[in-house]
Coordinates of C-alpha atoms and ligand atoms in Angstrom, one line a residue:
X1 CA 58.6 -85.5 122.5
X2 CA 56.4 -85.9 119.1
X3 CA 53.7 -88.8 119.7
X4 CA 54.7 -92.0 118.6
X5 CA 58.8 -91.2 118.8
X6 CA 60.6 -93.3 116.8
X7 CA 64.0 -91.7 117.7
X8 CA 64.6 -91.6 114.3
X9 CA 64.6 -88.2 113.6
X10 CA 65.3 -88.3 109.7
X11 CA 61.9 -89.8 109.2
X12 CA 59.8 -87.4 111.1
X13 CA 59.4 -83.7 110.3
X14 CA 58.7 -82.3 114.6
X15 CA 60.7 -79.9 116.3
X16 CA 61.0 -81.6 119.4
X17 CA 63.5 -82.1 122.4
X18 CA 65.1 -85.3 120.7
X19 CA 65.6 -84.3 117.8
X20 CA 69.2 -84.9 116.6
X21 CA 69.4 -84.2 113.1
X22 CA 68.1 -81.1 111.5
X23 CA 64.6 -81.2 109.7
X24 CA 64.7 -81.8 106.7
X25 CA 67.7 -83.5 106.5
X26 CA 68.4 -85.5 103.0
X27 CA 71.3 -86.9 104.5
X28 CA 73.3 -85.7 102.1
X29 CA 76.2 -83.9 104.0
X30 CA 77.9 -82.1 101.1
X31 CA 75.4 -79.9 100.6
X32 CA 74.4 -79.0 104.4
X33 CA 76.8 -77.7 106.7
X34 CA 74.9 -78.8 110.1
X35 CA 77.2 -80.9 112.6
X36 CA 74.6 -83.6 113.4
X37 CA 74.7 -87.4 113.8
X38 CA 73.8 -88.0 110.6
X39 CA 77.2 -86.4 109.7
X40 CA 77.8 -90.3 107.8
X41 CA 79.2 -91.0 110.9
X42 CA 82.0 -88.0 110.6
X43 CA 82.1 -84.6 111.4
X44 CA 81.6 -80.8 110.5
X45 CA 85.1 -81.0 109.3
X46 CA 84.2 -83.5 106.8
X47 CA 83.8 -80.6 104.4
X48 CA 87.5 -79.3 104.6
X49 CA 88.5 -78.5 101.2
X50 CA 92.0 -80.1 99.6
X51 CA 94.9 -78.0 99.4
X52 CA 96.4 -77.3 95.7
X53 CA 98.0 -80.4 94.2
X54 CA 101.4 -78.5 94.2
X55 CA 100.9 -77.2 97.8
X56 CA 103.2 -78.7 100.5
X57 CA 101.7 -77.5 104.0
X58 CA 102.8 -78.9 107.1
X59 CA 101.0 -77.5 109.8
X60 CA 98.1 -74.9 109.4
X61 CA 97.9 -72.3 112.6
X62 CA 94.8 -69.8 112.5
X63 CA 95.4 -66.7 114.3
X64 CA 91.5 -65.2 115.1
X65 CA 90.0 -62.7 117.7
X66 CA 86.6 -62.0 118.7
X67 CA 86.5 -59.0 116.9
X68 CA 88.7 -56.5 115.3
X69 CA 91.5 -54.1 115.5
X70 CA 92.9 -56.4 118.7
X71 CA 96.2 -56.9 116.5
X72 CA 95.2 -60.3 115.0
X73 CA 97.5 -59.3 112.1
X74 CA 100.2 -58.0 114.1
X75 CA 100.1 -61.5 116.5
X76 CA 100.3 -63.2 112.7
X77 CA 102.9 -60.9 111.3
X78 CA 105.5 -61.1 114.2
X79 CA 104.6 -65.3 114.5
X80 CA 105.3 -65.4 111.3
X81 CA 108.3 -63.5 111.3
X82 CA 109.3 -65.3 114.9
X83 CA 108.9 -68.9 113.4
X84 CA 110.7 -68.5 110.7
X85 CA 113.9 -67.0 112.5
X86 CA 113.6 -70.6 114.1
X87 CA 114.5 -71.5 110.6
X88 CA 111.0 -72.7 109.5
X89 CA 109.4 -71.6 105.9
X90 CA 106.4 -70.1 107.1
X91 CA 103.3 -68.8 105.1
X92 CA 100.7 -66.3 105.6
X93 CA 97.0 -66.4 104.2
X94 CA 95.2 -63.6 104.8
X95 CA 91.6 -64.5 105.4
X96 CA 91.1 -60.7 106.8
X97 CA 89.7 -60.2 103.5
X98 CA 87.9 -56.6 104.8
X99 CA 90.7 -55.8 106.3
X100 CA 93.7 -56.8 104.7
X101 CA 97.1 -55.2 106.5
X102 CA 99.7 -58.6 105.8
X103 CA 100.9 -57.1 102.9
X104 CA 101.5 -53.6 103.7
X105 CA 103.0 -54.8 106.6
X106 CA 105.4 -57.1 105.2
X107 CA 105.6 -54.0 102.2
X108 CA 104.8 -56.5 99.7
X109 CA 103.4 -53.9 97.1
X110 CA 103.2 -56.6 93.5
X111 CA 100.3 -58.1 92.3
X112 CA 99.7 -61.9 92.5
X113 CA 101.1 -63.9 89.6
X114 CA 99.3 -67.1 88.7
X115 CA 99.3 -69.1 84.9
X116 CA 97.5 -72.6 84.3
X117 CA 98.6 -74.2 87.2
X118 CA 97.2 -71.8 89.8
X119 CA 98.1 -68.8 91.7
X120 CA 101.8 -68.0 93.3
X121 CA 101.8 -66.2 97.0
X122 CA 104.5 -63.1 97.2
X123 CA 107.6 -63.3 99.2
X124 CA 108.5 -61.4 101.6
X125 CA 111.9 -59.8 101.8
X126 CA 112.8 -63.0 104.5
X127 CA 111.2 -65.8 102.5
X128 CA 107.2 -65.9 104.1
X129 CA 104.9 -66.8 101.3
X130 CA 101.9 -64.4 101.5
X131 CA 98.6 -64.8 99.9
X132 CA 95.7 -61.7 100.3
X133 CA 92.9 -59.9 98.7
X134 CA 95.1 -56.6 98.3
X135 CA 97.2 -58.5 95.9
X136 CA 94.6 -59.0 93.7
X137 CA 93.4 -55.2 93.4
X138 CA 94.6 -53.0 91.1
X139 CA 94.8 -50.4 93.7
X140 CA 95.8 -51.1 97.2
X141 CA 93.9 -48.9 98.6
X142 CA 91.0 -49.5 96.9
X143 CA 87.9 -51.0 99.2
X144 CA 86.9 -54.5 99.3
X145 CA 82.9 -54.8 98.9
X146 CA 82.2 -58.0 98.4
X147 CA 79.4 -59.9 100.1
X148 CA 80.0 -62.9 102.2
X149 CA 79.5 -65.4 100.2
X150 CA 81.9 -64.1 97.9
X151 CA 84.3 -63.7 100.4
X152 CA 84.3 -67.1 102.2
X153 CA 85.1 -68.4 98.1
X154 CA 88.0 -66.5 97.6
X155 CA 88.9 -67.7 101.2
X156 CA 88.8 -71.6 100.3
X157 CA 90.6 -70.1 97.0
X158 CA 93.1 -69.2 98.4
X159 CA 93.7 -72.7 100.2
X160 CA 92.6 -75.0 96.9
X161 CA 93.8 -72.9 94.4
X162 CA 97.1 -71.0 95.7
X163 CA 100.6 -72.6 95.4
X164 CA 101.8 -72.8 98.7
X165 CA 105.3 -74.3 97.7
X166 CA 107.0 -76.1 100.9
X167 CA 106.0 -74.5 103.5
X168 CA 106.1 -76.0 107.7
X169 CA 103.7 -73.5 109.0
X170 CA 100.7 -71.5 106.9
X171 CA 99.4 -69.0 109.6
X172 CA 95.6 -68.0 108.9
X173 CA 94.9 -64.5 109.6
X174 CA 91.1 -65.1 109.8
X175 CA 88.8 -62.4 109.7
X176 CA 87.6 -60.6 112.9
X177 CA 84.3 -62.1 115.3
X178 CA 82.3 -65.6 114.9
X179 CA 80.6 -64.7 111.8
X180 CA 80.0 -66.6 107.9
X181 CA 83.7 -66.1 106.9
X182 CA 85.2 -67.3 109.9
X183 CA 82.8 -70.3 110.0
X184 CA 83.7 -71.5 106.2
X185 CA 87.1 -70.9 106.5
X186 CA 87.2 -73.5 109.5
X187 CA 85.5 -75.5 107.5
X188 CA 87.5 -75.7 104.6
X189 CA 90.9 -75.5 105.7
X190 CA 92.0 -78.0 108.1
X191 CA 93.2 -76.3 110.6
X192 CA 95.6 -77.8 113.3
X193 CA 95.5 -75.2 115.8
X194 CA 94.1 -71.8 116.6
X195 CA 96.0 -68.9 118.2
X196 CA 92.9 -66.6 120.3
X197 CA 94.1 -62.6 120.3
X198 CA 92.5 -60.4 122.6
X199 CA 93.0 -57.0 124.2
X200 CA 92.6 -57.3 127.6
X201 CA 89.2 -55.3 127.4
X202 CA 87.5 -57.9 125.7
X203 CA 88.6 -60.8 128.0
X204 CA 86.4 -58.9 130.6
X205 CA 83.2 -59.7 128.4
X206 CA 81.5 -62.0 126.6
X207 CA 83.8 -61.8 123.2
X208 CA 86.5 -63.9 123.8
X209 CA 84.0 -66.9 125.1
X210 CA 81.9 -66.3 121.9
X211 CA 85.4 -66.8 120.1
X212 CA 86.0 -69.9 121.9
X213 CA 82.7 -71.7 121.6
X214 CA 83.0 -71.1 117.8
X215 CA 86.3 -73.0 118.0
X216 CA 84.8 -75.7 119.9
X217 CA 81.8 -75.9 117.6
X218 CA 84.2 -76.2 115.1
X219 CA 86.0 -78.9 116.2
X220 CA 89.2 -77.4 116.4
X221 CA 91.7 -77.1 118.9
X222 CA 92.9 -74.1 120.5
X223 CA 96.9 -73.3 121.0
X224 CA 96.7 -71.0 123.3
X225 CA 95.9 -67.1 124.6
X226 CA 97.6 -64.2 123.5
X227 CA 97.1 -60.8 125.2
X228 CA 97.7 -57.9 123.2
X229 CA 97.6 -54.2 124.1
X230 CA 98.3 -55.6 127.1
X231 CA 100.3 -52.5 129.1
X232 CA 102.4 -49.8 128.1
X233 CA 106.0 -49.0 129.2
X234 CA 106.6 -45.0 130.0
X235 CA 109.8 -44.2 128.0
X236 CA 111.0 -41.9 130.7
X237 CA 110.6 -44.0 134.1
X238 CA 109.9 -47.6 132.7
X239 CA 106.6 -48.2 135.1
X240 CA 104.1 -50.7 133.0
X241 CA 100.7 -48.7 132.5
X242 CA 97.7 -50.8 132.1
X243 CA 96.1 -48.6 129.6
X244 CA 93.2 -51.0 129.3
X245 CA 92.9 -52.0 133.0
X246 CA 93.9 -55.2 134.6
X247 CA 94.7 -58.6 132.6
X248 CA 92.4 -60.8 133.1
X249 CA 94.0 -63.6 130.9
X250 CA 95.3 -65.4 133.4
X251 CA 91.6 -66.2 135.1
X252 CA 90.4 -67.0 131.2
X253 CA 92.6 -69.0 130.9
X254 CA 92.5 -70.9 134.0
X255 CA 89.1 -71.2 133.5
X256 CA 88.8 -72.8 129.7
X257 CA 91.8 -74.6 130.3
X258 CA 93.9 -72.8 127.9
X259 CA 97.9 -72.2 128.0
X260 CA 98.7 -68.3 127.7
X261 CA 100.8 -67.7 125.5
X262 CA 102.1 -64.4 125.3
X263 CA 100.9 -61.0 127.0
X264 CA 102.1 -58.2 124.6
X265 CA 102.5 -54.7 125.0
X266 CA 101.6 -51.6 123.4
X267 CA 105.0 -50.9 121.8
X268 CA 105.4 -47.6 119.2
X269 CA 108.7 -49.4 117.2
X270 CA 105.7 -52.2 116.1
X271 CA 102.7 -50.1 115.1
X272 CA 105.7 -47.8 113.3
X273 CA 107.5 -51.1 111.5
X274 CA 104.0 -52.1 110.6
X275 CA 103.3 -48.7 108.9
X276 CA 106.6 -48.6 106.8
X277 CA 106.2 -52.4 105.9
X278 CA 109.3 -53.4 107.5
X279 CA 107.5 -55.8 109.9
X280 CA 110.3 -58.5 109.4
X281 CA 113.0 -55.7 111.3
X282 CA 110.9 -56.3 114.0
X283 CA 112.2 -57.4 117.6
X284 CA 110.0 -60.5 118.1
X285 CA 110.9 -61.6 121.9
X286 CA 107.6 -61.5 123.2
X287 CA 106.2 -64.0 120.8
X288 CA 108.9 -65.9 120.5
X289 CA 108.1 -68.3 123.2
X290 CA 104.3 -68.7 121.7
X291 CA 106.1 -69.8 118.6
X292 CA 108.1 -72.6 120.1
X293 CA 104.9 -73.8 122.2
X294 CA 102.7 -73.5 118.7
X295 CA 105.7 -75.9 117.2
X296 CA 105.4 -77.9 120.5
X297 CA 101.6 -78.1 120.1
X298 CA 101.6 -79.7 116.6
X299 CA 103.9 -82.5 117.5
X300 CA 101.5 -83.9 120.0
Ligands
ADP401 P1 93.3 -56.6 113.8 O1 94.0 -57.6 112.8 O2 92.9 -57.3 115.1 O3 92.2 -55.9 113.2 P2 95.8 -55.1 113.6 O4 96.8 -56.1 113.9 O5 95.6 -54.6 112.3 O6 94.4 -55.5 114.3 O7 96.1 -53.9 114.6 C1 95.4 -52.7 114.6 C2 96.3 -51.5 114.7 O8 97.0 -51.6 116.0 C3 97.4 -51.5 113.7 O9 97.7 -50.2 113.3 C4 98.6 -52.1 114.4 O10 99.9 -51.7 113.8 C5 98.5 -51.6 115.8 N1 98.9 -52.6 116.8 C6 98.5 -53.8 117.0 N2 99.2 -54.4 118.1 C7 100.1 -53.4 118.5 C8 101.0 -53.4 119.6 N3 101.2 -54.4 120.4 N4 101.8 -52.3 119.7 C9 101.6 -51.2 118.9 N5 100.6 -51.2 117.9 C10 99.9 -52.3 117.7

């Protein structure tokens, strides 16, 4: 402790074990993004951005992994696709901005249209609003290099500046790991609930706690677990193969005191829907019981 502690860190400049609120803190919160007392008596969340003035969102659900290529879009797409067959509108924003697949699985090839009021998400063939980066390229397929700063403000753009007419549940396809985009879209969209995909290689290490901290630091709450990649079924005898070794979900989830929601298997028809952009053909029966607990969790 610094000699002659006042507790009040604000007015002294040491490092020390007390200290509570950063140095150099002005205590003025809209330009810091530290969660510390001094917060004005709130919270990091106190710099969640407002939606569009037209926008009508009920419920926001972010769908994130530890890192990527787990099938954090596909968990999104067939959610999605799920909870709206329960005769919700649903929305998709496609935070992935590196990475975009929503689109191309949904085969929503047009550009986004937008005039004075703001910017107007696709539909999908089914009715889901979508909103990503792809849609403002010229070219598909051309490469998204953009730094992260950029990034994390066409994130918050697409929550403050898109349209997102009517819609019960927006699903966040947030980009991959625990990094700068991740962190500002937390903490500009308020997010009601976070859906945590992971193969179950990665619930064996460290990425899925790393995933979960975030959350926590972010004051958000989780929905639940989903296990993806999970086990294959042999198309000749039916035996489940665990391609990726034994689920550990279970044992993750027992531990943070998470629900699982859905273990999910490797399954050809999906990867080959997602590929031809006919994700909405899709059978969804092993997420549809996540989507009626993710409805369940927002009415508590
Ligand atoms: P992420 O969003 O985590 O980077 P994607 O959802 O894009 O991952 O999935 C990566 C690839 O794996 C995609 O080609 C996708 O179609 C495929 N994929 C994801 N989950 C499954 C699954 N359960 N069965 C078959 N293919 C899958």
């Amino acid at each position: 402790m610094a000699e002659n502690c006042t507790h009040d860190c604000a007015t002294c400049g040491q490092d020390c074990a007390e200290r509570e609120v950063p140095a150099g803190c002005t205590h003025d919160c809209s330009t810091c993004g530290e969660n510390c007392p001094s917060r004005n008596g709130g919270s990091i969340r106190d710099l969640i951005e407002p939606a569009h003035e037209m926008s009508e969102v009920g419920k926001v659900i972010a769908v994130a992994s530890g890192k990527g290529g787990v099938g954090k879009s596909m968990v999104t797409s067939l959610l999605a696709v799920a909870m709206s067959r329960l005769g919700y509108r649903v929305g998709i924003l496609d935070s992935d901005v590196t990475g975009p697949s929503i689109p191309r699985a949904f085969g929503i090839k047009e550009r986004a249209k937008s005039d004075a009021a703001g910017i107007y998400p696709a539909e999908t063939a089914n009715g889901v609003s979508v909103m990503s980066a792809n849609m403002l390229l010229e070219e598909e397929t051309a490469p998204i290099i953009w730094r992260g700063p950029m990034i994390a403000g066409i994130v918050k753009q697409f929550w403050t500046d898109v349209i997102w007419n009517d819609v019960d549940f927006l699903f966040v396809d947030m980009p991959p790991g625990t990094g700068d985009v991740p962190i500002t879209v937390f903490q500009s969209i308020p997010v009601d609930g976070v859906v945590v995909v992971a193969s179950p290689q990665e619930l064996v290490g460290m990425v899925v706690e790393k995933a979960l901290n975030m959350t926590n630091a972010m004051e958000v709450n989780i929905v639940g677990l989903v296990e993806n990649m999970s086990y294959a079924v042999c198309p000749d005898c039916g035996k489940e193969i665990k391609i990726f070794g034994e689920s550990h979900i279970e044992r993750i989830g027992e531990e943070y005191g998470l629900p699982v929601l859905a273990k999910m298997p490797i399954d050809p028809q999906l990867a080959h829907l997602a590929d031809v952009g006919a994700i909405e053909l899709a059978d969804t029966s092993y997420l549809d019981e996540a989507a009626k607990k993710i409805v369940e969790f927002c009415k508590d």
